[in-house]
Coordinates of C-alpha atoms and ligand atoms in Angstrom, one line a residue:
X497 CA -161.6 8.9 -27.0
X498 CA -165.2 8.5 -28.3
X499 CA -163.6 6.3 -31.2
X500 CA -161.5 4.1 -28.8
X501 CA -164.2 3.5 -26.1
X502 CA -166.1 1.7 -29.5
X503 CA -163.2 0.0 -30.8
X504 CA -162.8 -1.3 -27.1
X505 CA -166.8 -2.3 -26.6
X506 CA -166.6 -3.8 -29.9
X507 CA -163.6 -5.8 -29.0
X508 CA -164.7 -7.4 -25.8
X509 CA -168.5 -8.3 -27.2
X510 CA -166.5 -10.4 -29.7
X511 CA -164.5 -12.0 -27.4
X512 CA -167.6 -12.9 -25.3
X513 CA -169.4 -14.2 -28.3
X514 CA -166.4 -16.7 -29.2
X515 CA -166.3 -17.6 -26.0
X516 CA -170.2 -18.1 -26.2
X517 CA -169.8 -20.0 -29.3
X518 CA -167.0 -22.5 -27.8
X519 CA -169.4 -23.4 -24.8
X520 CA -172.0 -24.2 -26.8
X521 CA -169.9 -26.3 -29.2
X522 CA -167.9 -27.8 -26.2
X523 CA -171.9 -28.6 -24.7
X524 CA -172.9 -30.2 -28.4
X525 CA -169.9 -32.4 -28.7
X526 CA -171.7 -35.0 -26.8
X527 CA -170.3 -38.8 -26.2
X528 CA -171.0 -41.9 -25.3
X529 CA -168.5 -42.6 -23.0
X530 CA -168.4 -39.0 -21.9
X531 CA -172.4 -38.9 -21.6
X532 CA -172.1 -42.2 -19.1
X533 CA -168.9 -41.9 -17.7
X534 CA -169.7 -41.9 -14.1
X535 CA -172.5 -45.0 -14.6
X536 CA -170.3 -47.3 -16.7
X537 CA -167.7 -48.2 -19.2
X538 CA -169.1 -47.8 -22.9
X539 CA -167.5 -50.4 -25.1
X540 CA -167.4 -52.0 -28.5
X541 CA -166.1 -55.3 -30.0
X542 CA -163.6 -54.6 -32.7
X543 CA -162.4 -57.0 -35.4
X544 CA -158.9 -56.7 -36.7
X545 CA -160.3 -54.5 -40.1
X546 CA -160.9 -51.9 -37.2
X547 CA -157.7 -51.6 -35.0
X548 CA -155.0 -52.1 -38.1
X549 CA -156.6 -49.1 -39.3
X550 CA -154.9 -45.8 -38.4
X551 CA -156.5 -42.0 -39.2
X552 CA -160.0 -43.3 -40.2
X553 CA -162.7 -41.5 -40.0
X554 CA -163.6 -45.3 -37.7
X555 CA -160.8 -45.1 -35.4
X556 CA -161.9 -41.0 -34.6
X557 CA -165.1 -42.3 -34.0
X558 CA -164.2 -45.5 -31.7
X559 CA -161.4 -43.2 -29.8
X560 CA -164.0 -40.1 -29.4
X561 CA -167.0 -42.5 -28.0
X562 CA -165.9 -45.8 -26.5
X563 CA -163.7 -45.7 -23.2
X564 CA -163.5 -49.8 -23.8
X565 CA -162.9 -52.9 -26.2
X566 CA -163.3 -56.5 -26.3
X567 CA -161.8 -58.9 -29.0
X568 CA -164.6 -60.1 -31.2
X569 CA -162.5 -63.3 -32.9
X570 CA -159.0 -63.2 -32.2
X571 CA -158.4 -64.4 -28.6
X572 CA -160.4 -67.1 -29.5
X573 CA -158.9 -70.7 -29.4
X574 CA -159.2 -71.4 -33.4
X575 CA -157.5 -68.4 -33.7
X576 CA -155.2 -68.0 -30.9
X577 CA -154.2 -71.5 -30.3
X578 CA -155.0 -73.4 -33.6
X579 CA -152.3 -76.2 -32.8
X580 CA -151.3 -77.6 -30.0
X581 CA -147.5 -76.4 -29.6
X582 CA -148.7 -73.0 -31.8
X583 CA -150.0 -69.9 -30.0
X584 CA -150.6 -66.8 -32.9
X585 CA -150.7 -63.8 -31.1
X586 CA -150.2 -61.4 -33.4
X587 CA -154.1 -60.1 -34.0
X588 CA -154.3 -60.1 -30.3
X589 CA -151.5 -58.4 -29.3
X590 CA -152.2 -55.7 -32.0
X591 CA -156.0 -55.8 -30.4
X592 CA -154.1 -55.2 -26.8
X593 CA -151.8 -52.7 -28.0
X594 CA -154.7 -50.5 -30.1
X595 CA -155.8 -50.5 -26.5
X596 CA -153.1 -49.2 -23.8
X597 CA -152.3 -46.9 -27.1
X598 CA -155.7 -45.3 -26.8
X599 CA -155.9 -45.8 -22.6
X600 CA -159.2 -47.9 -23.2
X601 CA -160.1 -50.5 -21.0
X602 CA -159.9 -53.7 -22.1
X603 CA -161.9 -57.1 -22.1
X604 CA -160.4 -60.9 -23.2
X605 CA -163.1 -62.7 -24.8
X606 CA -162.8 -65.8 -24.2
X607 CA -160.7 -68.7 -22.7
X608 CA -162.6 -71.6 -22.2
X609 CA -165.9 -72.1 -25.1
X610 CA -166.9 -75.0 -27.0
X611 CA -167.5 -72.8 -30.4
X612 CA -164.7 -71.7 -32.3
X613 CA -162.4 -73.9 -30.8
X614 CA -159.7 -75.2 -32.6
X615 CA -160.1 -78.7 -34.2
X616 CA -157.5 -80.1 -31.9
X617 CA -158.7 -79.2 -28.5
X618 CA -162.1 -81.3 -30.1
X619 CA -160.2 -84.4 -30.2
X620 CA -158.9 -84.4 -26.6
X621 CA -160.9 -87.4 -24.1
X622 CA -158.3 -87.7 -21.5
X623 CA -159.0 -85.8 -18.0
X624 CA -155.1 -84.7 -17.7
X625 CA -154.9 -84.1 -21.0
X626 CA -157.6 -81.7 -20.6
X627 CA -156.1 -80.3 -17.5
X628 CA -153.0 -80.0 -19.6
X629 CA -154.6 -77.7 -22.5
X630 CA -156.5 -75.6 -19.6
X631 CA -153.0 -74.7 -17.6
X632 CA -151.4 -74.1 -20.7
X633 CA -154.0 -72.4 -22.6
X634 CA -155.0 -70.1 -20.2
X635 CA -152.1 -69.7 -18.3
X636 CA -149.9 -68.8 -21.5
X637 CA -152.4 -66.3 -23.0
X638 CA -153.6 -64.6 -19.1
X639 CA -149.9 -63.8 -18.6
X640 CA -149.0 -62.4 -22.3
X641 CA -151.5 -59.6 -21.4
X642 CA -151.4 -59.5 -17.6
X643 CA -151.0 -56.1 -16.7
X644 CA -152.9 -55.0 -19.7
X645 CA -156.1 -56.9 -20.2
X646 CA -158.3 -55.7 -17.2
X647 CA -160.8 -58.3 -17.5
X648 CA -161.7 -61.9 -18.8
X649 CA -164.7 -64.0 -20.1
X650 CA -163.1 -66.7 -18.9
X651 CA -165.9 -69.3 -19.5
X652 CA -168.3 -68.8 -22.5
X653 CA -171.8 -70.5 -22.8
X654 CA -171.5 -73.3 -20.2
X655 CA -175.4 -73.3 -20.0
X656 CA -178.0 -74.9 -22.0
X657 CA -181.5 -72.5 -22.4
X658 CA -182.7 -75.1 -19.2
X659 CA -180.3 -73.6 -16.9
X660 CA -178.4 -77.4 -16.8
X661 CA -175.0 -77.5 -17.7
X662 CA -173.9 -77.7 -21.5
X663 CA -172.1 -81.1 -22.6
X664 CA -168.9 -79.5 -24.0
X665 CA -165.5 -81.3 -24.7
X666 CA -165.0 -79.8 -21.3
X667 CA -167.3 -81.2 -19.4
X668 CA -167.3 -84.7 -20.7
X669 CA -163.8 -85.0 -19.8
X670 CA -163.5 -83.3 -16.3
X671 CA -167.1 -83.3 -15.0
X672 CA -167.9 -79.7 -13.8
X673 CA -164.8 -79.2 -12.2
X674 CA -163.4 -77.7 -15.1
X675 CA -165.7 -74.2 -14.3
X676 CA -163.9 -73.9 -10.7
X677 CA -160.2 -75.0 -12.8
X678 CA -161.0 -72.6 -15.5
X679 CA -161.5 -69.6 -12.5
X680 CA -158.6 -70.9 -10.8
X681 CA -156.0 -70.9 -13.5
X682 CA -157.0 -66.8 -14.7
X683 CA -156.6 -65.5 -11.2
X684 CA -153.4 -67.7 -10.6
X685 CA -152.6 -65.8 -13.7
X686 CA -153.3 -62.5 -13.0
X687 CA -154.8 -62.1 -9.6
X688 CA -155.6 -58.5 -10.7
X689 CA -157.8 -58.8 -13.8
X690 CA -161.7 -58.9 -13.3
X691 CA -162.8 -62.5 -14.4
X692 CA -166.7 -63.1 -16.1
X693 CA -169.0 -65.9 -16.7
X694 CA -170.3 -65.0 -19.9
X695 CA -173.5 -66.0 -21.7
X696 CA -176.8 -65.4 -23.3
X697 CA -180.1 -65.7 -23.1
X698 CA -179.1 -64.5 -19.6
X699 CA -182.7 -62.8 -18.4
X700 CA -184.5 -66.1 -19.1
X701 CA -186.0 -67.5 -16.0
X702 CA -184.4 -70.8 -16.5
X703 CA -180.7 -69.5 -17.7
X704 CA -181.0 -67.2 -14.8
X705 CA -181.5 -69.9 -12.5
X706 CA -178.9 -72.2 -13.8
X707 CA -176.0 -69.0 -14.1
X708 CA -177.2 -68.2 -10.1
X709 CA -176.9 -71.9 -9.3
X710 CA -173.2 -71.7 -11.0
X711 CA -171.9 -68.4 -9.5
X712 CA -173.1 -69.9 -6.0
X713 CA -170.6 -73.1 -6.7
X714 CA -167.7 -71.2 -7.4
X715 CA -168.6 -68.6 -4.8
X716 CA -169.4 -71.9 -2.2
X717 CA -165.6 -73.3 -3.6
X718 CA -163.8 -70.3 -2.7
X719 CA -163.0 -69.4 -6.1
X720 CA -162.3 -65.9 -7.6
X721 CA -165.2 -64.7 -9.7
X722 CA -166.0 -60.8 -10.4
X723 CA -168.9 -60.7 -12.8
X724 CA -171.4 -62.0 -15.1
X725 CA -171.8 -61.1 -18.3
X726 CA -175.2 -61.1 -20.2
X727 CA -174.4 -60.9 -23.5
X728 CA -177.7 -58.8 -24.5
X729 CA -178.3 -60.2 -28.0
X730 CA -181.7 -58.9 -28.0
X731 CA -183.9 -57.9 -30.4
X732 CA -187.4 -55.5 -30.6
X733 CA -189.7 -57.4 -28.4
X734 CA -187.2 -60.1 -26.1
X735 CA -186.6 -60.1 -23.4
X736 CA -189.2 -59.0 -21.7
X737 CA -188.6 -55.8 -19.7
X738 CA -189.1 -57.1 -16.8
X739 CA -187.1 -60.1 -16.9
X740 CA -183.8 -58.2 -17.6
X741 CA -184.6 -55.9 -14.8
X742 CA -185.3 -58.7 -12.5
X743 CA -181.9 -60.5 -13.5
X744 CA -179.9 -57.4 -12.9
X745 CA -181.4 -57.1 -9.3
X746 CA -180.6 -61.4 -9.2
X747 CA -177.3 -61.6 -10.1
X748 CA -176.7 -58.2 -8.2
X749 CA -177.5 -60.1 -5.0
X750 CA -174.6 -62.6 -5.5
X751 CA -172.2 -59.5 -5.0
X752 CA -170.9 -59.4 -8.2
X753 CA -170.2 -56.9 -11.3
X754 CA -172.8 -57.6 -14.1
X755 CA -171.5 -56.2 -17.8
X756 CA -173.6 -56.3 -20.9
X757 CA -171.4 -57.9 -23.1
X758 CA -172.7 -58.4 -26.3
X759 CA -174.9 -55.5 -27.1
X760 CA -177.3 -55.5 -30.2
X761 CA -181.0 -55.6 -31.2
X762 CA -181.8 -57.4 -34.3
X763 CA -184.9 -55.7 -36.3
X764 CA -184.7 -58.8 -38.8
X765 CA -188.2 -61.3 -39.0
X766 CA -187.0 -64.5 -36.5
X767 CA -190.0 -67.0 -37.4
X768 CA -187.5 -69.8 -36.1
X769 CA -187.7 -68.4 -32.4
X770 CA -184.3 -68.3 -32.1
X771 CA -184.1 -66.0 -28.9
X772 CA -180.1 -67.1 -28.0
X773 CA -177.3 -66.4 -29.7
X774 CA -175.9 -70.2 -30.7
X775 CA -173.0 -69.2 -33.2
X776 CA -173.6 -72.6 -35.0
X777 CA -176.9 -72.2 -36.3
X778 CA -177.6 -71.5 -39.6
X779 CA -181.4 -71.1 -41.5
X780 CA -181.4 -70.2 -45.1
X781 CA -182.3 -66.9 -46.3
X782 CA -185.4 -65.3 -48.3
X783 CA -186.7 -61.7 -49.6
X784 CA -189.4 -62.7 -46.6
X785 CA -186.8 -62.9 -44.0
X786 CA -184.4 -60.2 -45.4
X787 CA -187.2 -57.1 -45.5
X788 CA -185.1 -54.2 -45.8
X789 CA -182.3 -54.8 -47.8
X790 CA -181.6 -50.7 -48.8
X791 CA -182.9 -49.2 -46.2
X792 CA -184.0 -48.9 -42.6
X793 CA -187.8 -47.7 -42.7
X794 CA -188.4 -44.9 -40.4
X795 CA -190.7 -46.5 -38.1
X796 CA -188.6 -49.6 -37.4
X797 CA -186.2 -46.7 -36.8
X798 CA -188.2 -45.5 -33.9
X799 CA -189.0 -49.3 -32.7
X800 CA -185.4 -49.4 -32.1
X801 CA -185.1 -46.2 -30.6
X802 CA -187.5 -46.7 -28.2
X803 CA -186.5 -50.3 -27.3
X804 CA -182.8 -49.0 -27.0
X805 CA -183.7 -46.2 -24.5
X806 CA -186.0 -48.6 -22.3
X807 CA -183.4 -51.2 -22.2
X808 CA -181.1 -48.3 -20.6
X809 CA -183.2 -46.6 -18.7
X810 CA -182.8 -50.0 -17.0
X811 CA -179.3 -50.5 -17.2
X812 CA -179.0 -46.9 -15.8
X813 CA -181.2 -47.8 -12.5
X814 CA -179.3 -50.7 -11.8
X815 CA -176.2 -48.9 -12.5
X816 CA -174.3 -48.9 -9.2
X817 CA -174.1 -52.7 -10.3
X818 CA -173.1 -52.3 -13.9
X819 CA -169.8 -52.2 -14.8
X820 CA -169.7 -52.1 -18.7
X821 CA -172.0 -51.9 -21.3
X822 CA -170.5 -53.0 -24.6
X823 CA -171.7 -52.8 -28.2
X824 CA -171.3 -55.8 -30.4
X825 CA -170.0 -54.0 -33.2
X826 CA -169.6 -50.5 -34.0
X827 CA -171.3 -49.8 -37.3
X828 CA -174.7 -51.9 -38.7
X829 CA -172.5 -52.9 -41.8
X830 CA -169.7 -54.3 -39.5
X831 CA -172.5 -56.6 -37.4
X832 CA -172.0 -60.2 -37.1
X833 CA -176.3 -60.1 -37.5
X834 CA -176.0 -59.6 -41.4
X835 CA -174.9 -63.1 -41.5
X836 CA -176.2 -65.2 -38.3
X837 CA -179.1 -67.2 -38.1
X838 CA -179.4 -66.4 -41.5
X839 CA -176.3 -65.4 -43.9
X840 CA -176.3 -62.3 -46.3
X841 CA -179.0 -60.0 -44.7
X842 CA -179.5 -56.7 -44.0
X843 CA -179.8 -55.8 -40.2
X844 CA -179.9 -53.2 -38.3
X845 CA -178.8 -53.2 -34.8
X846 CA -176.4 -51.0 -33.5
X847 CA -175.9 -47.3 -32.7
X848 CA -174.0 -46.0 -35.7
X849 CA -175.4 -46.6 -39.6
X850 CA -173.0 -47.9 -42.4
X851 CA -171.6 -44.5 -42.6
X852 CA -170.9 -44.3 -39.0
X853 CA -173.6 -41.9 -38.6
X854 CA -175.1 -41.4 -35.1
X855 CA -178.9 -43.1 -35.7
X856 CA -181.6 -41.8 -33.7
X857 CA -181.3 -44.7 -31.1
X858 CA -177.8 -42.9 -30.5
X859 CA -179.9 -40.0 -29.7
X860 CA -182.3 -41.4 -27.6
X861 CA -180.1 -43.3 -25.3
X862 CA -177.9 -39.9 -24.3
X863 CA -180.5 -37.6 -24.3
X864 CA -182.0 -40.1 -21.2
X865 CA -179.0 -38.2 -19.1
X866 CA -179.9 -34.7 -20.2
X867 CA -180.2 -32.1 -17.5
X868 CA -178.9 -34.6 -14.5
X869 CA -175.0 -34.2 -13.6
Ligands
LIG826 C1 -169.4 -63.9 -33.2 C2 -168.6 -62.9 -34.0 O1 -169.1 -61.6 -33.9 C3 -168.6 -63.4 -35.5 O2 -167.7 -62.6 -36.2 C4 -168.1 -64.8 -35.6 O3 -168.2 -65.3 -36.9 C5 -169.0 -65.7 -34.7 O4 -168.9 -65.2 -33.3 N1 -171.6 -65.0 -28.7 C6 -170.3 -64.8 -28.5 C7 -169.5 -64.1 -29.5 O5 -169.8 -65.0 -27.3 O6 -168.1 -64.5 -29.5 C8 -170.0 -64.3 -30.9 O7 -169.3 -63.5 -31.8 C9 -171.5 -63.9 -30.9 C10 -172.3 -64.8 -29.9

């Protein structure tokens, strides 16, 4: 009896310790998405290397800690509508696909933008020819995905750094009317899916002013707009704190989502002041500008730690107005900030290393929610 009372002890303190053990583990298997899922949607941008691969050790990773996706090239016209009678879908629908697949949330980036336009859209003068591309461009491509897409940039970088209006093909041949048709056409579309202005630069003063001034117009016209999206191409010492605060309580006021769209911090030298995100410039590269070509050191490590968990311990006080917050990118090696202002460097600026490893900025940023929930 002795003997069996043992056995018995010894048999329920194991059980308690596995059970012990799988808390704990269940407790250390920590997220991104999981970490922030009541404050906002944690996205990535993935290129089409990342969703036509199946079983990686990259999809695990994307599946396990983003709960959303945006299309970093292929809805893009020069990709998606590279002639005028030819739509090629077949990137994008993968993209979209890749998405319901994996019950993700999913962002369209980006219907109406003067870079990476296809050559022919360039050519067009003629107002109702433009009007013409816009209803067929955006209705043709809103209603493939209707249902599916949840939410659009439907008008990219419309604003110079001044906060005036950019001159784009767009607006030199419909005036800024083409904003309001632009709106129009995506909710005629789908009068479900969230719709975005979408920039950078967005917690400049000036930007700010002119993005407010532009919201207010469509707003004024009656026109469906959810949300704007700062694209948060930051890097270790801009924006200033302050300034992206302020713009999240600012564009907050207009009654309207706010997503960070774009999210990564460049540790690279940026002697030409480049503090935007304009895809076509270009500055030649040097060993001066290109400092750690093998390896991150340790203490910019921390810089970008730091800056990472002050950015969102922002984000998470303005978070009853934040709907997404999505990474440009998943791992450094895959960032389009190896090759832009400069081409061929080494940068740094995103949560996962080349080998997909969590870096310490990973860390940081969940460890801001420990102990609350
Ligand atoms: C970038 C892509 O990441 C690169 O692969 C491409 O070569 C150029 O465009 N603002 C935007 C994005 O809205 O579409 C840009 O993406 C980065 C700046």
């Amino acid at each position: 009896m002795k003997f069996f009372k043992i056995i018995l002890s010894l048999f329920i303190s194991i059980i308690l310790l596995t059970n012990c053990t799988q808390k704990t583990i269940q407790k250390e298997q920590k997220s991104l998405k999981k970490t922030f899922e009541n404050d906002f949607y944690i996205g990535a941008a993935l290129n089409e290397f990342q969703f036509n691969k199946t079983d990686s050790v990259e999809t695990a990773l994307i599946i396990n800690e983003f709960n959303s996706i945006t299309a970093e090239n292929m809805m893009k016209s020069m990709h998606i509508h590279p002639q005028k009678d030819t739509f090629n879908f077949k990137q994008a629908d993968k993209f979209v696909a890749f998405g319901e697949k994996n019950n993700l949330f999913i962002h369209g980036h980006t219907l109406i933008w003067h870079s990476q336009l296809a050559p022919w859209i360039k050519e067009i003068k003629d107002s109702t020819e433009m009007v013409n591309f816009m209803k067929n461009h955006i209705q043709t491509i809103v209603n493939r995905y209707k249902g599916k897409v949840n939410s659009w940039d439907v008008v990219n970088e419309a604003l110079n750094d001044d906060g005036t209006l950019r001159k784009t093909v767009f607006l030199d041949a419909l005036g800024e009317d083409y904003l309001a048709l632009a709106f129009k056409l995506a909710a005629e579309a789908d009068p479900v899916a969230e719709l975005y202005y979408n920039d950078y630069s967005m917690a400049d003063a000036p930007k700010r002013k002119g993005a407010i001034k532009l919201v207010k117009s469509l707003q004024e016209k009656g026109v469906k707009i959810d949300g704007i999206g700062m694209q948060g191409h930051w890097g270790l010492n801009f924006p200033d704190l302050k300034e992206i605060d302020k713009s999240l309580t600012e564009y907050a006021a207009l009654g309207i989502k706010i997503s960070i769209t774009e999210l990564d911090i460049t540790v690279l030298p940026n002697p030409f002041e480049v503090h935007g995100a304009d895809v076509n410039m270009s500055f030649e590269n040097n060993e001066t500008m290109n400092p750690y070509p093998n390896k991150l050191p340790d203490s910019i490590n921390n810089k970008l730690a730091k800056r990472y968990e002050d950015i969102f311990k922002i984000l998470l006080k303005h978070k009853d107005n934040i709907s997404r917050i999505t990474f440009w990118g998943v791992n450094d090696g895959q960032s389009w900030l190896n090759n832009w202002p400069i081409n061929g460097r080494t940068n740094y600026p995103l949560l996962f290393d080349r080998e997909f490893k969590p870096k310490k900025a990973y860390k940081t940023i969940l460890s801001l929610k420990d102990g609350k929930e």
